[in-house]
Amino acid sequence: MSQLPWHSLSLNPLAAFGILLTLGVIGGQIANRAGRLPAITGYVLTGLIIGPASLHLLNQELLSAADLFVNLALGLALFESGRRVDLHWLRVERTLLLTTLCYCLAVFAALCALLLQGGLGWQASSMMAALGMATSPIVILEMLRETRAEGQVSERLTTATALSSVLSVIVFAIALSSAHLQNQHSTEDAILSPAWLILGSCLLGLLAGLLAIALNRWLGSQQRQRQTVLLFGLIALLVGLSVMLNTLPSLALLVFGLATRNLRGGHTVSEPGLLSSSHFFFVAFFVAAGAQLAPQALANHWPLALAYLLLRSAIPMLCWWLLAPQNCLSRQRGLWLGLALNPLSGGSAMLLGMSTLALGADASAFSGSMMAVFVISELAGPLLTRLALRRAGDIPSED
Amino acid sequence: MLHFNNSTPLTLGVELELMILNRRDYNLTRGSDDLLLLIDRQPHGYDIKPEITQGMIEIGTAIHQGSDTMLQELQGIRTLLVSSAQKLNLGLAGGGSHPFQHWSEQQIYPKERYQLVSELYGYLAKQFTVYGQHIHIGCPDGDSAIRLSHYLARYIPHFIALSASSPFYQGMDTLFQTSRLTSVNAFPLSGCMPCVENWTQFNAYFQHMAGLGIVASMKDFYWDIRPKPEYGTVEIRICDTPLDIVTPTLLAAYAQMLAHRCLKDEWHDIQAAHYHTYNYNRFQACRFGFDGVLVDGAAGQQIGLQEDLLSTLNALQPQARALNCEKELSLLRERALKRQSDSQWLRAIYRASGSLSEVVRRQSEHWMYGSTT
C-alpha cells in the first residue's frame, strides 16, 4: 500500500500551472465581486496566499518550473507594448517624447537621492532608481483590456509605458556597468557586458522584427491563423534566445514590437491582436508574481519603500500636470495620467538577479528594499491605474 | 405647423460623417470629444460636430453656389482635422461603414437627442454607426421642395452606385456594394416620403404623425430624401461617405444638375406608381452597384444601372453648361464608364492584403492625405 501515489504526492510543473490558472481566476473573481478590486489585484493576492510566503502550496521549485509560462506572458506583453509605440506619432508629437524623458529622468534623480540618503551605496541606488523609472507594460495592457479604456490618456499611457521601459533598461545597464567598475570586476564585465546587454538586445529584437515581417509576407495574406502561431513562436524563441545569449529579454521584445509596428510591411504582423489570446499567460504571470512576493521584507524596509513609491508617483503626476496643455490634455487629465503610470514593471524582477551579482556587499539591502517596493506596488498599482483611468474619463460608462 | 424657410434655389451644401480610428489596428475609437476639444482651441468657423456614437464626427459645409468652392472649403476642413488628428494619433476615414468594428462596443455620444434615440431604438442606435453623405439643395418654396424630393427619388440608385463604399460589415464581405443602407432600413421611419403633392399636404401628414405621437420633428424621419424646412432645402441622405473629398462635390454637382432640370422644367409627375419599384431598384444599386438592373414600372422595362446613369448624364449637358459644372459632369461620366467605385478599391486591397485592418489603414491614408498606397 505504501506505493500508492497519494503517499508521495507532489505537484509537477503542469499541475502547478493549472493551480496558478484555476486559483488565479477564482481569486480574481472574488476580488472583483467582493472588493470591487481589479482582477489583477485578485491574481496577485491569490499568489501571495498560495505561495512560499503563506500556505506554501507552491514552492520555489514549482514556481521556477512555471517560469516558462511566466516568461512567455512577459514576452507577449512587452512585444505588444513595443507595438504601441508609433514613431510617426512621436515625430509629430515631440512633446510626448519630451514629457516622458523629463519625468523618467526626474524620477531617476529623485530616487537616487532618496536611496543614497537611505544608506544605500551609489551603485545600488542608481540601479534601484533605474528600475523605478519603468511602468509595468503587462499591468497597463491588462488594465486597459479589463476596463476597455480608450482615449488620449490611455493612448499616451501606453506609449509612455513602453518608452519608460526602454529608458529604464538602458539606464539600468549603464548603472550595472558602473557597479562592475566600482567593484573592480574585469573590463569585460564593466564595459563589454552592459554594451552587449543594450546593443545585443536591440539587434536581436530588430532581427526578430525583420524575420516576422518576411515570414508574414511569405505565408501570404490568407494565412492569418498561421501568422498568429508564427508570432507566438517568434516571441517564445526571442525570449529563449535572449536568455541564452545573456542579453535583456525585455529590451529585445520591446524592440521586436517596435520594429513590427514601424517598419514597412509590419502593420499586419499582429492581426488579430495577441492580447485576447494572451490572457491565459497573463493570469499565470500575476499569480506567480504574487507568489514570489515576500511581505516580510516590509518589516525592515517599509519606510524606504514607501518613500520610494511616493516619489515615484508624485513626480510623474507633477510632470504630466505641468505639461498637460502641451500634450493636448487638461491639467486634471494630465495629473491622472501621471498616476496611471504607477505600476512598477514586473520585468524588473528579472533584472534583480543581475544586480545582486554586481553589487557585492550592497546586494542584500538592495534586494530587500526592492522586494518591499514590489509588495506594495503589485497590490496598489493596478488599483491606482484603474482609478486614474476612470477619473480621466477613459473608461466607458455602463450602458 | 412646419414653416418652410425659402432659400436661394440650387444652392448647395454637404454634410459628411467620418470615422475616428485608432492608428494601432484601425478600429473605431471614442475620439470625438478629444478631437473636438482640440479643434475648438483655435478659431476656425467650420461646422464640425459630434454624431450619435463616439467613433463618429460630422463635418458640414457652408452654402455654396457651385461644387468648386465647396471643394475648397472641404480641403480647408480636412487640413484642420488632419492636423488635430495627427496630434492625437487618431485616424480619420471616409467609407459608409467600418469593416470590422463591433456595434456593441460603440458608445452613444452623451447628448440628449442621441440618448433619447438610444432609449427608443435600443441596439439599432449603436448599429447606426454608419457613415453617410447628405446633400442639401436650396429650394424657393415648400411646394418646390416636395416636387424635387419626388423627382430625385427616380435617381436614387445612381447616387448609391456612385458613392458605394461599404462592402464590408462586422468583419465580413457582404457582397453588397453598400451595406450601410441595411442599417438605416431597420428604422421604422426609414424609406421614402409619402406621396404628398405639395407643402400643404405634407404639413397635414406631419401634423397627423405628430398628433399620433410618432414624430416630434423632421429629424425623426430617416427617409432617403426629405425636405428640410428649417434650411429651406431638400436633403439627399442616401450616399455613403466617399473615401475622398472630391467625390462628395461630384455627387453634389449631380444633384444640382438634376434639381436644375426639375425646377426649370416645372416637373410635376407625382404618382404613387413611381414608388412601386423604388425599393427594388434601391436594392439592385446597393447589391450590384453599376451592374444593377433597374425596373421602370410605368414603361414596363428593365435597364442596366450603368446605361441609365450614362444616358441621364448625357441628357444633363445643358444643365452642366448653365451651372458651370461641365468638368464635374465629365468626371462623373468617366467614373460611370469605368464602373469605378470605392467598394471595388476596398475589395482589391483586401484581396491583396487579407487584412481588414490594412483596408481601413489605406482608407484613412486616402482620406487624410490623398494617398493610394
mmCIF file of N, CA and C in Angstrom, chain A residues 290-397:
data_model
loop_
_atom_site.group_PDB
_atom_site.id
_atom_site.type_symbol
_atom_site.label_atom_id
_atom_site.label_comp_id
_atom_site.label_asym_id
_atom_site.label_seq_id
_atom_site.Cartn_x
_atom_site.Cartn_y
_atom_site.Cartn_z
ATOM 1 N N GLY A 290 2.654 37.223 -7.584
ATOM 2 C CA GLY A 290 2.189 37.327 -6.193
ATOM 3 C C GLY A 290 2.882 36.300 -5.308
ATOM 4 N N ALA A 291 3.081 35.107 -5.861
ATOM 5 C CA ALA A 291 3.717 34.034 -5.077
ATOM 6 C C ALA A 291 5.176 34.348 -4.769
ATOM 7 N N GLN A 292 5.796 35.152 -5.643
ATOM 8 C CA GLN A 292 7.217 35.487 -5.432
ATOM 9 C C GLN A 292 7.394 36.566 -4.363
ATOM 10 N N LEU A 293 6.296 37.216 -3.991
ATOM 11 C CA LEU A 293 6.425 38.329 -3.036
ATOM 12 C C LEU A 293 6.787 37.819 -1.635
ATOM 13 N N ALA A 294 7.573 38.597 -0.960
ATOM 14 C CA ALA A 294 7.946 38.236 0.410
ATOM 15 C C ALA A 294 7.583 39.400 1.327
ATOM 16 N N PRO A 295 6.351 39.389 1.870
ATOM 17 C CA PRO A 295 5.890 40.548 2.643
ATOM 18 C C PRO A 295 6.754 40.842 3.869
ATOM 19 N N GLN A 296 7.494 39.824 4.318
ATOM 20 C CA GLN A 296 8.332 40.061 5.499
ATOM 21 C C GLN A 296 9.396 41.133 5.249
ATOM 22 N N ALA A 297 9.705 41.366 3.959
ATOM 23 C CA ALA A 297 10.685 42.411 3.634
ATOM 24 C C ALA A 297 10.199 43.774 4.101
ATOM 25 N N LEU A 298 8.878 43.908 4.209
ATOM 26 C CA LEU A 298 8.314 45.196 4.625
ATOM 27 C C LEU A 298 8.743 45.577 6.034
ATOM 28 N N ALA A 299 8.926 44.536 6.858
ATOM 29 C CA ALA A 299 9.253 44.786 8.267
ATOM 30 C C ALA A 299 10.480 45.685 8.401
ATOM 31 N N ASN A 300 11.506 45.410 7.589
ATOM 32 C CA ASN A 300 12.743 46.180 7.702
ATOM 33 C C ASN A 300 12.807 47.379 6.777
ATOM 34 N N HIS A 301 12.089 47.273 5.672
ATOM 35 C CA HIS A 301 12.343 48.275 4.629
ATOM 36 C C HIS A 301 11.149 49.158 4.314
ATOM 37 N N TRP A 302 10.059 49.071 5.115
ATOM 38 C CA TRP A 302 8.854 49.798 4.699
ATOM 39 C C TRP A 302 9.008 51.310 4.584
ATOM 40 N N PRO A 303 9.790 51.962 5.485
ATOM 41 C CA PRO A 303 9.859 53.430 5.325
ATOM 42 C C PRO A 303 10.493 53.827 3.990
ATOM 43 N N LEU A 304 11.584 53.132 3.650
ATOM 44 C CA LEU A 304 12.268 53.453 2.398
ATOM 45 C C LEU A 304 11.373 53.117 1.199
ATOM 46 N N ALA A 305 10.724 51.950 1.296
ATOM 47 C CA ALA A 305 9.864 51.517 0.185
ATOM 48 C C ALA A 305 8.733 52.505 -0.025
ATOM 49 N N LEU A 306 8.159 52.948 1.070
ATOM 50 C CA LEU A 306 7.027 53.877 0.976
ATOM 51 C C LEU A 306 7.475 55.210 0.372
ATOM 52 N N ALA A 307 8.607 55.691 0.844
ATOM 53 C CA ALA A 307 9.125 56.964 0.313
ATOM 54 C C ALA A 307 9.439 56.811 -1.179
ATOM 55 N N TYR A 308 10.035 55.679 -1.530
ATOM 56 C CA TYR A 308 10.385 55.381 -2.933
ATOM 57 C C TYR A 308 9.120 55.448 -3.796
ATOM 58 N N LEU A 309 8.060 54.791 -3.338
ATOM 59 C CA LEU A 309 6.834 54.730 -4.131
ATOM 60 C C LEU A 309 6.119 56.083 -4.179
ATOM 61 N N LEU A 310 6.189 56.818 -3.092
ATOM 62 C CA LEU A 310 5.545 58.143 -3.088
ATOM 63 C C LEU A 310 6.222 59.075 -4.092
ATOM 64 N N LEU A 311 7.556 59.054 -4.059
ATOM 65 C CA LEU A 311 8.288 59.892 -5.013
ATOM 66 C C LEU A 311 7.995 59.468 -6.446
ATOM 67 N N ARG A 312 7.989 58.148 -6.631
ATOM 68 C CA ARG A 312 7.765 57.565 -7.961
ATOM 69 C C ARG A 312 6.370 57.916 -8.490
ATOM 70 N N SER A 313 5.427 58.134 -7.599
ATOM 71 C CA SER A 313 4.070 58.504 -8.036
ATOM 72 C C SER A 313 3.964 60.008 -8.229
ATOM 73 N N ALA A 314 4.573 60.740 -7.300
ATOM 74 C CA ALA A 314 4.374 62.192 -7.308
ATOM 75 C C ALA A 314 5.055 62.863 -8.500
ATOM 76 N N ILE A 315 6.245 62.391 -8.849
ATOM 77 C CA ILE A 315 6.987 63.091 -9.913
ATOM 78 C C ILE A 315 6.296 62.982 -11.274
ATOM 79 N N PRO A 316 5.882 61.780 -11.700
ATOM 80 C CA PRO A 316 5.153 61.731 -12.988
ATOM 81 C C PRO A 316 3.875 62.571 -12.946
ATOM 82 N N MET A 317 3.195 62.561 -11.796
ATOM 83 C CA MET A 317 1.956 63.350 -11.702
ATOM 84 C C MET A 317 2.255 64.836 -11.896
ATOM 85 N N LEU A 318 3.334 65.277 -11.259
ATOM 86 C CA LEU A 318 3.707 66.681 -11.359
ATOM 87 C C LEU A 318 4.107 67.034 -12.798
ATOM 88 N N CYS A 319 4.946 66.182 -13.407
ATOM 89 C CA CYS A 319 5.418 66.462 -14.775
ATOM 90 C C CYS A 319 4.252 66.492 -15.759
ATOM 91 N N TRP A 320 3.370 65.493 -15.669
ATOM 92 C CA TRP A 320 2.252 65.450 -16.628
ATOM 93 C C TRP A 320 1.253 66.578 -16.347
ATOM 94 N N TRP A 321 1.143 66.955 -15.093
ATOM 95 C CA TRP A 321 0.249 68.077 -14.764
ATOM 96 C C TRP A 321 0.792 69.361 -15.386
ATOM 97 N N LEU A 322 2.113 69.559 -15.235
ATOM 98 C CA LEU A 322 2.737 70.773 -15.765
ATOM 99 C C LEU A 322 2.644 70.835 -17.285
ATOM 100 N N LEU A 323 2.894 69.683 -17.927
ATOM 101 C CA LEU A 323 2.973 69.686 -19.393
ATOM 102 C C LEU A 323 1.686 69.214 -20.064
ATOM 103 N N ALA A 324 0.615 69.126 -19.300
ATOM 104 C CA ALA A 324 -0.650 68.620 -19.859
ATOM 105 C C ALA A 324 -1.149 69.433 -21.062
ATOM 106 N N PRO A 325 -1.209 70.768 -20.981
ATOM 107 C CA PRO A 325 -1.737 71.520 -22.134
ATOM 108 C C PRO A 325 -0.934 71.270 -23.407
ATOM 109 N N GLN A 326 0.388 71.139 -23.253
ATOM 110 C CA GLN A 326 1.224 70.881 -24.431
ATOM 111 C C GLN A 326 0.954 69.473 -24.974
ATOM 112 N N ASN A 327 0.412 68.600 -24.147
ATOM 113 C CA ASN A 327 0.088 67.235 -24.566
ATOM 114 C C ASN A 327 -1.394 67.078 -24.945
ATOM 115 N N CYS A 328 -2.042 68.192 -25.229
ATOM 116 C CA CYS A 328 -3.466 68.193 -25.636
ATOM 117 C C CYS A 328 -4.362 67.610 -24.544
ATOM 118 N N LEU A 329 -3.979 67.788 -23.292
ATOM 119 C CA LEU A 329 -4.800 67.287 -22.187
ATOM 120 C C LEU A 329 -5.135 68.434 -21.245
ATOM 121 N N SER A 330 -6.235 68.259 -20.504
ATOM 122 C CA SER A 330 -6.487 69.237 -19.450
ATOM 123 C C SER A 330 -5.507 68.938 -18.315
ATOM 124 N N ARG A 331 -5.281 69.913 -17.457
ATOM 125 C CA ARG A 331 -4.343 69.693 -16.342
ATOM 126 C C ARG A 331 -4.770 68.495 -15.497
ATOM 127 N N GLN A 332 -6.087 68.402 -15.292
ATOM 128 C CA GLN A 332 -6.590 67.318 -14.443
ATOM 129 C C GLN A 332 -6.294 65.950 -15.071
ATOM 130 N N ARG A 333 -6.530 65.855 -16.376
ATOM 131 C CA ARG A 333 -6.266 64.572 -17.039
ATOM 132 C C ARG A 333 -4.759 64.271 -17.055
ATOM 133 N N GLY A 334 -3.956 65.330 -17.110
ATOM 134 C CA GLY A 334 -2.512 65.140 -17.034
ATOM 135 C C GLY A 334 -2.125 64.523 -15.698
ATOM 136 N N LEU A 335 -2.757 65.028 -14.660
ATOM 137 C CA LEU A 335 -2.494 64.516 -13.306
ATOM 138 C C LEU A 335 -2.860 63.030 -13.223
ATOM 139 N N TRP A 336 -4.021 62.684 -13.772
ATOM 140 C CA TRP A 336 -4.456 61.281 -13.730
ATOM 141 C C TRP A 336 -3.536 60.394 -14.556
ATOM 142 N N LEU A 337 -3.046 60.934 -15.660
ATOM 143 C CA LEU A 337 -2.113 60.145 -16.477
ATOM 144 C C LEU A 337 -0.859 59.830 -15.670
ATOM 145 N N GLY A 338 -0.372 60.825 -14.928
ATOM 146 C CA GLY A 338 0.809 60.601 -14.088
ATOM 147 C C GLY A 338 0.554 59.507 -13.064
ATOM 148 N N LEU A 339 -0.653 59.489 -12.507
ATOM 149 C CA LEU A 339 -0.977 58.465 -11.508
ATOM 150 C C LEU A 339 -1.127 57.086 -12.158
ATOM 151 N N ALA A 340 -1.683 57.081 -13.366
ATOM 152 C CA ALA A 340 -1.900 55.796 -14.057
ATOM 153 C C ALA A 340 -0.589 55.082 -14.350
ATOM 154 N N LEU A 341 0.506 55.856 -14.389
ATOM 155 C CA LEU A 341 1.821 55.253 -14.681
ATOM 156 C C LEU A 341 2.412 54.546 -13.469
ATOM 157 N N ASN A 342 1.634 54.411 -12.421
ATOM 158 C CA ASN A 342 2.153 53.920 -11.140
ATOM 159 C C ASN A 342 2.719 52.500 -11.112
ATOM 160 N N PRO A 343 2.055 51.497 -11.714
ATOM 161 C CA PRO A 343 2.537 50.120 -11.517
ATOM 162 C C PRO A 343 4.009 49.932 -11.907
ATOM 163 N N LEU A 344 4.721 49.346 -11.015
ATOM 164 C CA LEU A 344 6.153 49.115 -11.237
ATOM 165 C C LEU A 344 6.323 47.921 -12.169
ATOM 166 N N SER A 345 7.323 48.009 -13.027
ATOM 167 C CA SER A 345 7.477 46.971 -14.053
ATOM 168 C C SER A 345 7.769 45.596 -13.467
ATOM 169 N N GLY A 346 6.958 44.612 -13.877
ATOM 170 C CA GLY A 346 7.174 43.235 -13.453
ATOM 171 C C GLY A 346 8.474 42.677 -14.000
ATOM 172 N N GLY A 347 8.909 43.229 -15.140
ATOM 173 C CA GLY A 347 10.161 42.776 -15.757
ATOM 174 C C GLY A 347 11.362 43.131 -14.902
ATOM 175 N N SER A 348 11.161 44.072 -14.002
ATOM 176 C CA SER A 348 12.280 44.489 -13.156
ATOM 177 C C SER A 348 12.810 43.341 -12.314
ATOM 178 N N ALA A 349 11.886 42.432 -11.948
ATOM 179 C CA ALA A 349 12.291 41.304 -11.118
ATOM 180 C C ALA A 349 13.385 40.485 -11.810
ATOM 181 N N MET A 350 13.291 40.438 -13.158
ATOM 182 C CA MET A 350 14.289 39.667 -13.909
ATOM 183 C C MET A 350 15.673 40.293 -13.809
ATOM 184 N N LEU A 351 15.682 41.615 -13.580
ATOM 185 C CA LEU A 351 16.961 42.309 -13.525
ATOM 186 C C LEU A 351 17.611 42.239 -12.140
ATOM 187 N N LEU A 352 16.797 41.825 -11.171
ATOM 188 C CA LEU A 352 17.324 41.795 -9.806
ATOM 189 C C LEU A 352 18.527 40.868 -9.673
ATOM 190 N N GLY A 353 18.396 39.705 -10.349
ATOM 191 C CA GLY A 353 19.475 38.713 -10.271
ATOM 192 C C GLY A 353 20.796 39.300 -10.736
ATOM 193 N N MET A 354 20.740 40.016 -11.876
ATOM 194 C CA MET A 354 21.957 40.622 -12.420
ATOM 195 C C MET A 354 22.548 41.627 -11.430
ATOM 196 N N SER A 355 21.670 42.383 -10.808
ATOM 197 C CA SER A 355 22.136 43.430 -9.900
ATOM 198 C C SER A 355 22.875 42.836 -8.719
ATOM 199 N N THR A 356 22.281 41.757 -8.150
ATOM 200 C CA THR A 356 22.882 41.203 -6.941
ATOM 201 C C THR A 356 24.287 40.676 -7.225
ATOM 202 N N LEU A 357 24.480 40.174 -8.466
ATOM 203 C CA LEU A 357 25.812 39.690 -8.819
ATOM 204 C C LEU A 357 26.821 40.822 -8.824
ATOM 205 N N ALA A 358 26.355 41.986 -9.318
ATOM 206 C CA ALA A 358 27.289 43.102 -9.477
ATOM 207 C C ALA A 358 27.518 43.894 -8.192
ATOM 208 N N LEU A 359 26.583 43.796 -7.257
ATOM 209 C CA LEU A 359 26.628 44.726 -6.124
ATOM 210 C C LEU A 359 27.492 44.297 -4.944
ATOM 211 N N GLY A 360 27.751 43.038 -4.872
ATOM 212 C CA GLY A 360 28.559 42.569 -3.756
ATOM 213 C C GLY A 360 27.885 42.799 -2.415
ATOM 214 N N ALA A 361 28.504 43.619 -1.551
ATOM 215 C CA ALA A 361 28.037 43.806 -0.168
ATOM 216 C C ALA A 361 26.666 44.453 -0.081
ATOM 217 N N ASP A 362 26.350 45.333 -1.035
ATOM 218 C CA ASP A 362 25.080 46.069 -1.011
ATOM 219 C C ASP A 362 23.883 45.224 -1.452
ATOM 220 N N ALA A 363 24.184 44.017 -1.958
ATOM 221 C CA ALA A 363 23.146 43.220 -2.630
ATOM 222 C C ALA A 363 21.955 42.933 -1.725
ATOM 223 N N SER A 364 22.237 42.608 -0.480
ATOM 224 C CA SER A 364 21.155 42.184 0.400
ATOM 225 C C SER A 364 20.200 43.343 0.699
ATOM 226 N N ALA A 365 20.758 44.528 1.003
ATOM 227 C CA ALA A 365 19.908 45.704 1.264
ATOM 228 C C ALA A 365 19.102 46.066 0.019
ATOM 229 N N PHE A 366 19.789 45.939 -1.125
ATOM 230 C CA PHE A 366 19.136 46.268 -2.394
ATOM 231 C C PHE A 366 17.932 45.353 -2.629
ATOM 232 N N SER A 367 18.149 44.024 -2.508
ATOM 233 C CA SER A 367 17.061 43.069 -2.776
ATOM 234 C C SER A 367 15.929 43.252 -1.776
ATOM 235 N N GLY A 368 16.273 43.471 -0.528
ATOM 236 C CA GLY A 368 15.243 43.636 0.498
ATOM 237 C C GLY A 368 14.379 44.859 0.240
ATOM 238 N N SER A 369 15.050 45.973 -0.061
ATOM 239 C CA SER A 369 14.304 47.212 -0.315
ATOM 240 C C SER A 369 13.420 47.050 -1.540
ATOM 241 N N MET A 370 14.003 46.430 -2.567
ATOM 242 C CA MET A 370 13.257 46.283 -3.824
ATOM 243 C C MET A 370 12.047 45.382 -3.613
ATOM 244 N N MET A 371 12.222 44.326 -2.808
ATOM 245 C CA MET A 371 11.099 43.411 -2.536
ATOM 246 C C MET A 371 9.976 44.147 -1.800
ATOM 247 N N ALA A 372 10.370 44.989 -0.854
ATOM 248 C CA ALA A 372 9.351 45.758 -0.122
ATOM 249 C C ALA A 372 8.588 46.678 -1.074
ATOM 250 N N VAL A 373 9.326 47.263 -2.005
ATOM 251 C CA VAL A 373 8.692 48.124 -3.006
ATOM 252 C C VAL A 373 7.698 47.309 -3.841
ATOM 253 N N PHE A 374 8.141 46.118 -4.268
ATOM 254 C CA PHE A 374 7.276 45.272 -5.109
ATOM 255 C C PHE A 374 5.992 44.884 -4.377
ATOM 256 N N VAL A 375 6.125 44.549 -3.096
ATOM 257 C CA VAL A 375 4.948 44.094 -2.333
ATOM 258 C C VAL A 375 3.861 45.165 -2.369
ATOM 259 N N ILE A 376 4.269 46.406 -2.110
ATOM 260 C CA ILE A 376 3.254 47.480 -2.090
ATOM 261 C C ILE A 376 2.763 47.765 -3.511
ATOM 262 N N SER A 377 3.714 47.866 -4.434
ATOM 263 C CA SER A 377 3.356 48.296 -5.788
ATOM 264 C C SER A 377 2.459 47.286 -6.504
ATOM 265 N N GLU A 378 2.768 46.009 -6.359
ATOM 266 C CA GLU A 378 1.979 44.998 -7.083
ATOM 267 C C GLU A 378 0.538 44.972 -6.610
ATOM 268 N N LEU A 379 0.338 45.305 -5.344
ATOM 269 C CA LEU A 379 -1.034 45.292 -4.825
ATOM 270 C C LEU A 379 -1.767 46.606 -5.098
ATOM 271 N N ALA A 380 -1.031 47.706 -4.973
ATOM 272 C CA ALA A 380 -1.715 49.002 -5.106
ATOM 273 C C ALA A 380 -1.719 49.535 -6.533
ATOM 274 N N GLY A 381 -0.707 49.172 -7.325
ATOM 275 C CA GLY A 381 -0.551 49.741 -8.677
ATOM 276 C C GLY A 381 -1.790 49.617 -9.556
ATOM 277 N N PRO A 382 -2.330 48.391 -9.725
ATOM 278 C CA PRO A 382 -3.490 48.248 -10.620
ATOM 279 C C PRO A 382 -4.688 49.079 -10.163
ATOM 280 N N LEU A 383 -4.846 49.154 -8.854
ATOM 281 C CA LEU A 383 -5.970 49.912 -8.294
ATOM 282 C C LEU A 383 -5.841 51.399 -8.645
ATOM 283 N N LEU A 384 -4.617 51.905 -8.510
ATOM 284 C CA LEU A 384 -4.393 53.324 -8.801
ATOM 285 C C LEU A 384 -4.568 53.609 -10.293
ATOM 286 N N THR A 385 -4.112 52.672 -11.115
ATOM 287 C CA THR A 385 -4.256 52.873 -12.563
ATOM 288 C C THR A 385 -5.732 52.910 -12.946
ATOM 289 N N ARG A 386 -6.498 51.982 -12.369
ATOM 290 C CA ARG A 386 -7.931 51.956 -12.702
ATOM 291 C C ARG A 386 -8.619 53.243 -12.241
ATOM 292 N N LEU A 387 -8.255 53.664 -11.045
ATOM 293 C CA LEU A 387 -8.835 54.906 -10.524
ATOM 294 C C LEU A 387 -8.509 56.082 -11.456
ATOM 295 N N ALA A 388 -7.243 56.134 -11.874
ATOM 296 C CA ALA A 388 -6.813 57.253 -12.725
ATOM 297 C C ALA A 388 -7.534 57.227 -14.072
ATOM 298 N N LEU A 389 -7.652 56.044 -14.651
ATOM 299 C CA LEU A 389 -8.316 55.950 -15.968
ATOM 300 C C LEU A 389 -9.783 56.327 -15.856
ATOM 301 N N ARG A 390 -10.395 55.927 -14.747
ATOM 302 C CA ARG A 390 -11.818 56.257 -14.561
ATOM 303 C C ARG A 390 -11.995 57.766 -14.406
ATOM 304 N N ARG A 391 -11.145 58.365 -13.561
ATOM 305 C CA ARG A 391 -11.275 59.806 -13.320
ATOM 306 C C ARG A 391 -10.922 60.608 -14.577
ATOM 307 N N ALA A 392 -10.072 60.034 -15.408
ATOM 308 C CA ALA A 392 -9.691 60.738 -16.646
ATOM 309 C C ALA A 392 -10.776 60.623 -17.713
ATOM 310 N N GLY A 393 -11.775 59.781 -17.456
ATOM 311 C CA GLY A 393 -12.882 59.654 -18.416
ATOM 312 C C GLY A 393 -12.599 58.694 -19.547
ATOM 313 N N ASP A 394 -11.563 57.865 -19.407
ATOM 314 C CA ASP A 394 -11.236 56.927 -20.488
ATOM 315 C C ASP A 394 -11.975 55.597 -20.384
ATOM 316 N N ILE A 395 -12.578 55.351 -19.236
ATOM 317 C CA ILE A 395 -13.326 54.092 -19.085
ATOM 318 C C ILE A 395 -14.777 54.358 -19.468
ATOM 319 N N PRO A 396 -15.319 53.561 -20.400
ATOM 320 C CA PRO A 396 -16.678 53.852 -20.859
ATOM 321 C C PRO A 396 -17.696 53.649 -19.748
ATOM 322 N N SER A 397 -18.748 54.457 -19.799
ATOM 323 C CA SER A 397 -19.807 54.293 -18.803
ATOM 324 C C SER A 397 -20.591 53.034 -19.131
#
